[in-house]
Amino acid sequence: MHVGVDSFVSTVTDPATERVVGAQERIEHLLAEIALADAAGLYSFGIGEHHREEYYDSAPPILLAAAAAQTSRIRLNSAVTVLSAADPVRVFQQFATLDLVSGGRIDLVVGRGSFTEAFPLFGLDLADYDSLFAEKLDLLLAIRESTHVTWSGRHRPALTGQGVYPRPVQDPLPIWVGVGGTPESFVRAGLLGLPLMVAIIGGEPRRFAPLVELYRRAGAEAGHSPDRLRVGLHVFGFVGDSVQSAADTIYPGWHEMFTKVSRERGFPPPSRAQFDLTSGPDGAFFLGDPDTVAGKLRRVSQQLGGLDRVSIQMTNTRLAHADLLRGIELLGTEVAPRVTDV
């Protein structure tokens, strides 16, 4: 199993001083995090895409390009690219260029996103949520397959043989499908023979086993070999020197972030009891000391029939930069070596 980090590049309030870290400094911190992940031996680092005030990741390709220029080994990926709200031609051009800059270290993870702000921002109808993604994924795969593309659809002007340049180092450019909990999304990825990145935000990871099996069965019935049907997880988590210190470090920011989301979506406010439950042995949050996190990774991989990779999302609105660096170091030097044989 490969282990990496994902970041949503959230705004941060320093818990010691109550100072809000400025945008430029936060980006500097992000690049330092990626450089450390590279040095610590982690497999990958991903950057999300959001169009909200509390995040600085509205332009992931630019951030990934900066990271590619400052690293030498680690793979870099989107987490996820909101394909529904993007032009597949531009997405391919950007990530093909990133692949050239990085020397072939790019993975493109595409999805529909968990927030909806991108739709009105780019003049799209939320009612077309699913059809936009399906059509644009079809075009993106056509571009990956051939330099000159003939294609037509409902949401974008047709292509009549135009060339799409540049072409990436990797042939084909790795394209993963990011999914939540919708069975149709798992089946679609399987039928297309694309690797699957499952975002687990809540609930018990083992409950995703039937959906993962549905994906693998759909892929097999479509004639795709098992080596193409890879499964990864995007999960929340944090590694500390002890279980208690990890929980205490992360909880204030977790509470702040999920209080805001719960208010927006009409959910009850989160509690410490909920946090402790979701951080426990069967919860969605991968949190604790290196032994605890490694043990949970092993257990969940077994429950889901084997995993290619897990990316732990450590974004937290009240996490000191030094604590985040320590978490990344522990993940790379203490956790990842314990699960390489899984």
GROMACS .gro file of C-alpha atoms in nm:
model
  342
    1MET     CA    1   0.000   0.000   0.000
    2HIS     CA    2   0.124   0.348  -0.090
    3VAL     CA    3   0.069   0.629   0.161
    4GLY     CA    4   0.038   0.998   0.086
    5VAL     CA    5  -0.108   1.329   0.202
    6ASP     CA    6  -0.388   1.542   0.061
    7SER     CA    7  -0.438   1.910   0.141
    8PHE     CA    8  -0.729   2.147   0.094
    9VAL     CA    9  -0.498   2.441   0.176
   10SER     CA   10  -0.739   2.584   0.428
   11THR     CA   11  -0.702   2.914   0.605
   12VAL     CA   12  -0.535   2.864   0.942
   13THR     CA   13  -0.558   3.043   1.275
   14ASP     CA   14  -0.243   2.978   1.477
   15PRO     CA   15  -0.371   2.814   1.797
   16ALA     CA   16  -0.096   2.967   2.012
   17THR     CA   17  -0.132   3.330   1.903
   18GLU     CA   18  -0.484   3.343   1.746
   19ARG     CA   19  -0.318   3.508   1.445
   20VAL     CA   20  -0.474   3.429   1.108
   21VAL     CA   21  -0.199   3.312   0.876
   22GLY     CA   22  -0.195   3.526   0.561
   23ALA     CA   23  -0.251   3.381   0.215
   24GLN     CA   24   0.109   3.419   0.097
   25GLU     CA   25   0.249   3.265   0.415
   26ARG     CA   26  -0.002   2.980   0.394
   27ILE     CA   27   0.116   2.895   0.042
   28GLU     CA   28   0.477   2.904   0.164
   29HIS     CA   29   0.377   2.661   0.438
   30LEU     CA   30   0.208   2.435   0.182
   31LEU     CA   31   0.523   2.412  -0.030
   32ALA     CA   32   0.727   2.333   0.281
   33GLU     CA   33   0.479   2.056   0.366
   34ILE     CA   34   0.518   1.903   0.021
   35ALA     CA   35   0.897   1.926   0.032
   36LEU     CA   36   0.895   1.745   0.368
   37ALA     CA   37   0.658   1.478   0.238
   38ASP     CA   38   0.904   1.420  -0.049
   39ALA     CA   39   1.201   1.399   0.190
   40ALA     CA   40   1.012   1.175   0.437
   41GLY     CA   41   0.947   0.912   0.170
   42LEU     CA   42   0.574   0.957   0.122
   43TYR     CA   43   0.436   0.831  -0.207
   44SER     CA   44   0.214   1.121  -0.306
   45PHE     CA   45   0.080   1.465  -0.222
   46GLY     CA   46  -0.255   1.587  -0.351
   47ILE     CA   47  -0.418   1.929  -0.361
   48GLY     CA   48  -0.794   1.977  -0.364
   49GLU     CA   49  -1.006   2.230  -0.550
   50HIS     CA   50  -1.248   2.462  -0.376
   51HIS     CA   51  -1.398   2.800  -0.456
   52ARG     CA   52  -1.470   2.915  -0.102
   53GLU     CA   53  -1.330   3.186   0.121
   54GLU     CA   54  -1.174   2.945   0.369
   55TYR     CA   55  -0.955   2.764   0.112
   56TYR     CA   56  -0.662   2.872  -0.105
   57ASP     CA   57  -0.679   2.584  -0.356
   58SER     CA   58  -0.897   2.729  -0.634
   59ALA     CA   59  -0.609   2.680  -0.886
   60PRO     CA   60  -0.449   2.341  -0.805
   61PRO     CA   61  -0.239   2.313  -1.125
   62ILE     CA   62  -0.045   2.627  -1.032
   63LEU     CA   63   0.023   2.499  -0.680
   64LEU     CA   64   0.121   2.158  -0.815
   65ALA     CA   65   0.358   2.317  -1.067
   66ALA     CA   66   0.533   2.504  -0.786
   67ALA     CA   67   0.557   2.178  -0.593
   68ALA     CA   68   0.689   1.988  -0.895
   69ALA     CA   69   0.971   2.238  -0.933
   70GLN     CA   70   1.075   2.189  -0.569
   71THR     CA   71   1.055   1.809  -0.543
   72SER     CA   72   1.221   1.518  -0.717
   73ARG     CA   73   1.050   1.192  -0.626
   74ILE     CA   74   0.700   1.229  -0.480
   75ARG     CA   75   0.397   1.186  -0.704
   76LEU     CA   76   0.162   1.485  -0.723
   77ASN     CA   77  -0.210   1.477  -0.785
   78SER     CA   78  -0.535   1.670  -0.775
   79ALA     CA   79  -0.774   1.581  -0.493
   80VAL     CA   80  -1.003   1.628  -0.682
   81THR     CA   81  -1.024   1.829  -1.002
   82VAL     CA   82  -1.389   1.939  -1.027
   83LEU     CA   83  -1.428   1.821  -1.385
   84SER     CA   84  -1.798   1.909  -1.403
   85ALA     CA   85  -1.710   2.280  -1.383
   86ALA     CA   86  -1.403   2.270  -1.609
   87ASP     CA   87  -1.318   2.243  -1.978
   88PRO     CA   88  -1.165   1.897  -2.035
   89VAL     CA   89  -0.935   2.038  -2.305
   90ARG     CA   90  -0.782   2.287  -2.062
   91VAL     CA   91  -0.767   2.027  -1.785
   92PHE     CA   92  -0.573   1.790  -2.008
   93GLN     CA   93  -0.339   2.065  -2.126
   94GLN     CA   94  -0.268   2.177  -1.769
   95PHE     CA   95  -0.199   1.830  -1.634
   96ALA     CA   96  -0.001   1.722  -1.939
   97THR     CA   97   0.217   2.029  -1.886
   98LEU     CA   98   0.246   1.942  -1.517
   99ASP     CA   99   0.356   1.594  -1.617
  100LEU     CA  100   0.632   1.747  -1.830
  101VAL     CA  101   0.741   1.982  -1.550
  102SER     CA  102   0.751   1.697  -1.297
  103GLY     CA  103   0.915   1.441  -1.521
  104GLY     CA  104   0.615   1.208  -1.523
  105ARG     CA  105   0.497   1.229  -1.160
  106ILE     CA  106   0.136   1.342  -1.207
  107ASP     CA  107  -0.195   1.170  -1.134
  108LEU     CA  108  -0.520   1.341  -1.233
  109VAL     CA  109  -0.807   1.260  -0.999
  110VAL     CA  110  -1.138   1.390  -1.132
  111GLY     CA  111  -1.473   1.417  -0.958
  112ARG     CA  112  -1.778   1.631  -0.901
  113GLY     CA  113  -1.666   1.781  -0.571
  114SER     CA  114  -1.843   1.787  -0.235
  115PHE     CA  115  -1.938   2.157  -0.253
  116THR     CA  116  -2.151   2.325  -0.519
  117GLU     CA  117  -2.003   2.678  -0.541
  118ALA     CA  118  -1.827   2.603  -0.871
  119PHE     CA  119  -2.156   2.563  -1.058
  120PRO     CA  120  -2.295   2.918  -1.027
  121LEU     CA  121  -1.941   3.060  -1.035
  122PHE     CA  122  -1.885   2.920  -1.384
  123GLY     CA  123  -2.241   2.966  -1.508
  124LEU     CA  124  -2.348   2.602  -1.482
  125ASP     CA  125  -2.683   2.455  -1.382
  126LEU     CA  126  -2.669   2.233  -1.073
  127ALA     CA  127  -2.949   2.028  -1.229
  128ASP     CA  128  -2.687   1.905  -1.479
  129TYR     CA  129  -2.465   1.779  -1.195
  130ASP     CA  130  -2.431   1.422  -1.323
  131SER     CA  131  -2.461   1.473  -1.699
  132LEU     CA  132  -2.188   1.739  -1.696
  133PHE     CA  133  -1.944   1.502  -1.528
  134ALA     CA  134  -2.027   1.201  -1.747
  135GLU     CA  135  -1.995   1.399  -2.069
  136LYS     CA  136  -1.675   1.578  -1.972
  137LEU     CA  137  -1.513   1.258  -1.851
  138ASP     CA  138  -1.593   1.104  -2.189
  139LEU     CA  139  -1.421   1.394  -2.366
  140LEU     CA  140  -1.122   1.387  -2.130
  141LEU     CA  141  -1.066   1.018  -2.202
  142ALA     CA  142  -1.099   1.081  -2.577
  143ILE     CA  143  -0.830   1.349  -2.554
  144ARG     CA  144  -0.605   1.113  -2.359
  145GLU     CA  145  -0.654   0.847  -2.624
  146SER     CA  146  -0.580   1.060  -2.930
  147THR     CA  147  -0.405   1.388  -3.007
  148HIS     CA  148  -0.664   1.481  -3.268
  149VAL     CA  149  -1.018   1.450  -3.137
  150THR     CA  150  -1.355   1.426  -3.306
  151TRP     CA  151  -1.626   1.453  -3.043
  152SER     CA  152  -1.965   1.611  -2.977
  153GLY     CA  153  -2.183   1.653  -2.671
  154ARG     CA  154  -2.456   1.864  -2.513
  155HIS     CA  155  -2.261   2.088  -2.278
  156ARG     CA  156  -1.961   2.190  -2.489
  157PRO     CA  157  -1.895   2.283  -2.853
  158ALA     CA  158  -1.788   1.990  -3.067
  159LEU     CA  159  -1.431   1.904  -3.165
  160THR     CA  160  -1.378   1.820  -3.530
  161GLY     CA  161  -1.026   1.685  -3.539
  162GLN     CA  162  -0.838   1.964  -3.359
  163GLY     CA  163  -0.513   1.870  -3.190
  164VAL     CA  164  -0.472   1.897  -2.813
  165TYR     CA  165  -0.119   1.978  -2.699
  166PRO     CA  166   0.117   1.919  -2.526
  167ARG     CA  167   0.119   1.546  -2.469
  168PRO     CA  168   0.234   1.417  -2.128
  169VAL     CA  169   0.542   1.213  -2.038
  170GLN     CA  170   0.324   0.928  -1.914
  171ASP     CA  171   0.129   0.749  -2.184
  172PRO     CA  172  -0.145   0.726  -2.085
  173LEU     CA  173  -0.169   1.005  -1.828
  174PRO     CA  174  -0.312   0.837  -1.514
  175ILE     CA  175  -0.674   0.944  -1.462
  176TRP     CA  176  -0.852   0.836  -1.144
  177VAL     CA  177  -1.223   0.880  -1.067
  178GLY     CA  178  -1.300   1.029  -0.727
  179VAL     CA  179  -1.627   0.903  -0.580
  180GLY     CA  180  -1.835   0.937  -0.264
  181GLY     CA  181  -2.107   0.687  -0.181
  182THR     CA  182  -2.317   0.668  -0.498
  183PRO     CA  183  -2.330   0.313  -0.645
  184GLU     CA  184  -2.366   0.449  -0.998
  185SER     CA  185  -2.031   0.628  -0.965
  186PHE     CA  186  -1.856   0.306  -0.862
  187VAL     CA  187  -2.011   0.117  -1.152
  188ARG     CA  188  -1.917   0.389  -1.403
  189ALA     CA  189  -1.551   0.381  -1.297
  190GLY     CA  190  -1.549   0.002  -1.321
  191LEU     CA  191  -1.706  -0.007  -1.667
  192LEU     CA  192  -1.446   0.244  -1.788
  193GLY     CA  193  -1.161   0.049  -1.629
  194LEU     CA  194  -1.038   0.356  -1.442
  195PRO     CA  195  -0.873   0.346  -1.099
  196LEU     CA  196  -1.099   0.453  -0.815
  197MET     CA  197  -1.036   0.707  -0.538
  198VAL     CA  198  -1.298   0.671  -0.264
  199ALA     CA  199  -1.353   0.975  -0.041
  200ILE     CA  200  -1.455   0.857   0.306
  201ILE     CA  201  -1.574   1.155   0.508
  202GLY     CA  202  -1.798   0.978   0.757
  203GLY     CA  203  -1.929   0.638   0.857
  204GLU     CA  204  -1.731   0.317   0.891
  205PRO     CA  205  -1.482   0.246   0.609
  206ARG     CA  206  -1.575  -0.123   0.608
  207ARG     CA  207  -1.927  -0.028   0.493
  208PHE     CA  208  -1.776   0.073   0.158
  209ALA     CA  209  -1.678  -0.289   0.089
  210PRO     CA  210  -1.996  -0.372  -0.112
  211LEU     CA  211  -1.943  -0.061  -0.328
  212VAL     CA  212  -1.580  -0.148  -0.392
  213GLU     CA  213  -1.685  -0.500  -0.483
  214LEU     CA  214  -1.950  -0.354  -0.716
  215TYR     CA  215  -1.674  -0.152  -0.886
  216ARG     CA  216  -1.450  -0.455  -0.929
  217ARG     CA  217  -1.734  -0.672  -1.057
  218ALA     CA  218  -1.843  -0.407  -1.310
  219GLY     CA  219  -1.484  -0.375  -1.430
  220ALA     CA  220  -1.438  -0.750  -1.464
  221GLU     CA  221  -1.766  -0.788  -1.654
  222ALA     CA  222  -1.650  -0.511  -1.889
  223GLY     CA  223  -1.335  -0.711  -1.961
  224HIS     CA  224  -1.082  -0.505  -1.767
  225SER     CA  225  -0.792  -0.685  -1.603
  226PRO     CA  226  -0.766  -0.671  -1.221
  227ASP     CA  227  -0.442  -0.469  -1.235
  228ARG     CA  228  -0.637  -0.180  -1.393
  229LEU     CA  229  -0.901  -0.182  -1.120
  230ARG     CA  230  -0.697  -0.014  -0.847
  231VAL     CA  231  -0.861   0.134  -0.538
  232GLY     CA  232  -0.740   0.424  -0.327
  233LEU     CA  233  -0.885   0.606  -0.028
  234HIS     CA  234  -0.898   0.976   0.056
  235VAL     CA  235  -0.955   1.005   0.430
  236PHE     CA  236  -0.924   1.258   0.710
  237GLY     CA  237  -0.656   1.195   0.970
  238PHE     CA  238  -0.350   1.300   1.164
  239VAL     CA  239  -0.046   1.132   1.318
  240GLY     CA  240   0.089   1.245   1.653
  241ASP     CA  241   0.337   1.119   1.908
  242SER     CA  242   0.050   0.968   2.107
  243VAL     CA  243  -0.318   0.895   2.051
  244GLN     CA  244  -0.422   1.157   2.305
  245SER     CA  245  -0.193   1.431   2.175
  246ALA     CA  246  -0.306   1.369   1.817
  247ALA     CA  247  -0.672   1.398   1.919
  248ASP     CA  248  -0.622   1.707   2.131
  249THR     CA  249  -0.420   1.877   1.856
  250ILE     CA  250  -0.678   1.817   1.586
  251TYR     CA  251  -1.009   1.850   1.770
  252PRO     CA  252  -1.040   2.234   1.790
  253GLY     CA  253  -1.001   2.278   1.415
  254TRP     CA  254  -1.220   1.976   1.342
  255HIS     CA  255  -1.496   2.122   1.558
  256GLU     CA  256  -1.467   2.463   1.394
  257MET     CA  257  -1.472   2.324   1.041
  258PHE     CA  258  -1.760   2.081   1.089
  259THR     CA  259  -1.963   2.333   1.287
  260LYS     CA  260  -1.958   2.560   0.983
  261VAL     CA  261  -2.043   2.282   0.738
  262SER     CA  262  -2.320   2.151   0.965
  263ARG     CA  263  -2.472   2.497   0.991
  264GLU     CA  264  -2.470   2.535   0.611
  265ARG     CA  265  -2.633   2.197   0.555
  266GLY     CA  266  -2.882   2.207   0.838
  267PHE     CA  267  -2.715   1.936   1.050
  268PRO     CA  268  -2.685   1.940   1.431
  269PRO     CA  269  -2.356   2.086   1.557
  270PRO     CA  270  -2.075   1.830   1.606
  271SER     CA  271  -1.966   1.715   1.950
  272ARG     CA  272  -1.650   1.577   2.109
  273ALA     CA  273  -1.828   1.243   2.147
  274GLN     CA  274  -1.883   1.231   1.770
  275PHE     CA  275  -1.519   1.319   1.712
  276ASP     CA  276  -1.401   1.043   1.944
  277LEU     CA  277  -1.631   0.793   1.773
  278THR     CA  278  -1.520   0.881   1.422
  279SER     CA  279  -1.156   0.868   1.539
  280GLY     CA  280  -1.198   0.524   1.695
  281PRO     CA  281  -1.102   0.182   1.556
  282ASP     CA  282  -1.399   0.161   1.317
  283GLY     CA  283  -1.445   0.531   1.238
  284ALA     CA  284  -1.366   0.728   0.925
  285PHE     CA  285  -1.089   0.937   1.085
  286PHE     CA  286  -0.737   0.789   1.075
  287LEU     CA  287  -0.592   0.946   1.387
  288GLY     CA  288  -0.341   0.847   1.653
  289ASP     CA  289   0.020   0.748   1.703
  290PRO     CA  290   0.208   0.566   1.423
  291ASP     CA  291   0.117   0.217   1.549
  292THR     CA  292  -0.253   0.304   1.573
  293VAL     CA  293  -0.272   0.463   1.228
  294ALA     CA  294  -0.070   0.185   1.063
  295GLY     CA  295  -0.287  -0.080   1.226
  296LYS     CA  296  -0.602   0.087   1.105
  297LEU     CA  297  -0.465   0.117   0.750
  298ARG     CA  298  -0.389  -0.256   0.748
  299ARG     CA  299  -0.731  -0.346   0.884
  300VAL     CA  300  -0.925  -0.128   0.642
  301SER     CA  301  -0.723  -0.253   0.346
  302GLN     CA  302  -0.819  -0.608   0.439
  303GLN     CA  303  -1.185  -0.511   0.483
  304LEU     CA  304  -1.194  -0.355   0.134
  305GLY     CA  305  -1.015  -0.637  -0.043
  306GLY     CA  306  -0.681  -0.457  -0.084
  307LEU     CA  307  -0.586  -0.096  -0.148
  308ASP     CA  308  -0.336   0.056  -0.388
  309ARG     CA  309  -0.298   0.377  -0.188
  310VAL     CA  310  -0.435   0.589   0.095
  311SER     CA  311  -0.410   0.969   0.106
  312ILE     CA  312  -0.464   1.125   0.446
  313GLN     CA  313  -0.616   1.473   0.438
  314MET     CA  314  -0.467   1.673   0.725
  315THR     CA  315  -0.621   2.014   0.652
  316ASN     CA  316  -0.727   2.177   0.978
  317THR     CA  317  -0.817   2.536   1.047
  318ARG     CA  318  -0.643   2.549   1.386
  319LEU     CA  319  -0.336   2.332   1.327
  320ALA     CA  320   0.002   2.496   1.384
  321HIS     CA  321   0.244   2.463   1.094
  322ALA     CA  322   0.502   2.290   1.315
  323ASP     CA  323   0.246   2.032   1.427
  324LEU     CA  324   0.145   1.961   1.068
  325LEU     CA  325   0.508   1.914   0.968
  326ARG     CA  326   0.553   1.671   1.257
  327GLY     CA  327   0.244   1.479   1.143
  328ILE     CA  328   0.379   1.452   0.788
  329GLU     CA  329   0.718   1.338   0.915
  330LEU     CA  330   0.565   1.066   1.131
  331LEU     CA  331   0.340   0.951   0.847
  332GLY     CA  332   0.637   0.917   0.612
  333THR     CA  333   0.900   0.775   0.845
  334GLU     CA  334   0.692   0.571   1.091
  335VAL     CA  335   0.356   0.480   0.934
  336ALA     CA  336   0.433   0.421   0.566
  337PRO     CA  337   0.713   0.167   0.630
  338ARG     CA  338   0.472  -0.038   0.843
  339VAL     CA  339   0.224  -0.087   0.556
  340THR     CA  340   0.443  -0.126   0.247
  341ASP     CA  341   0.376  -0.501   0.239
  342VAL     CA  342  -0.003  -0.467   0.257
   0.00000   0.00000   0.00000
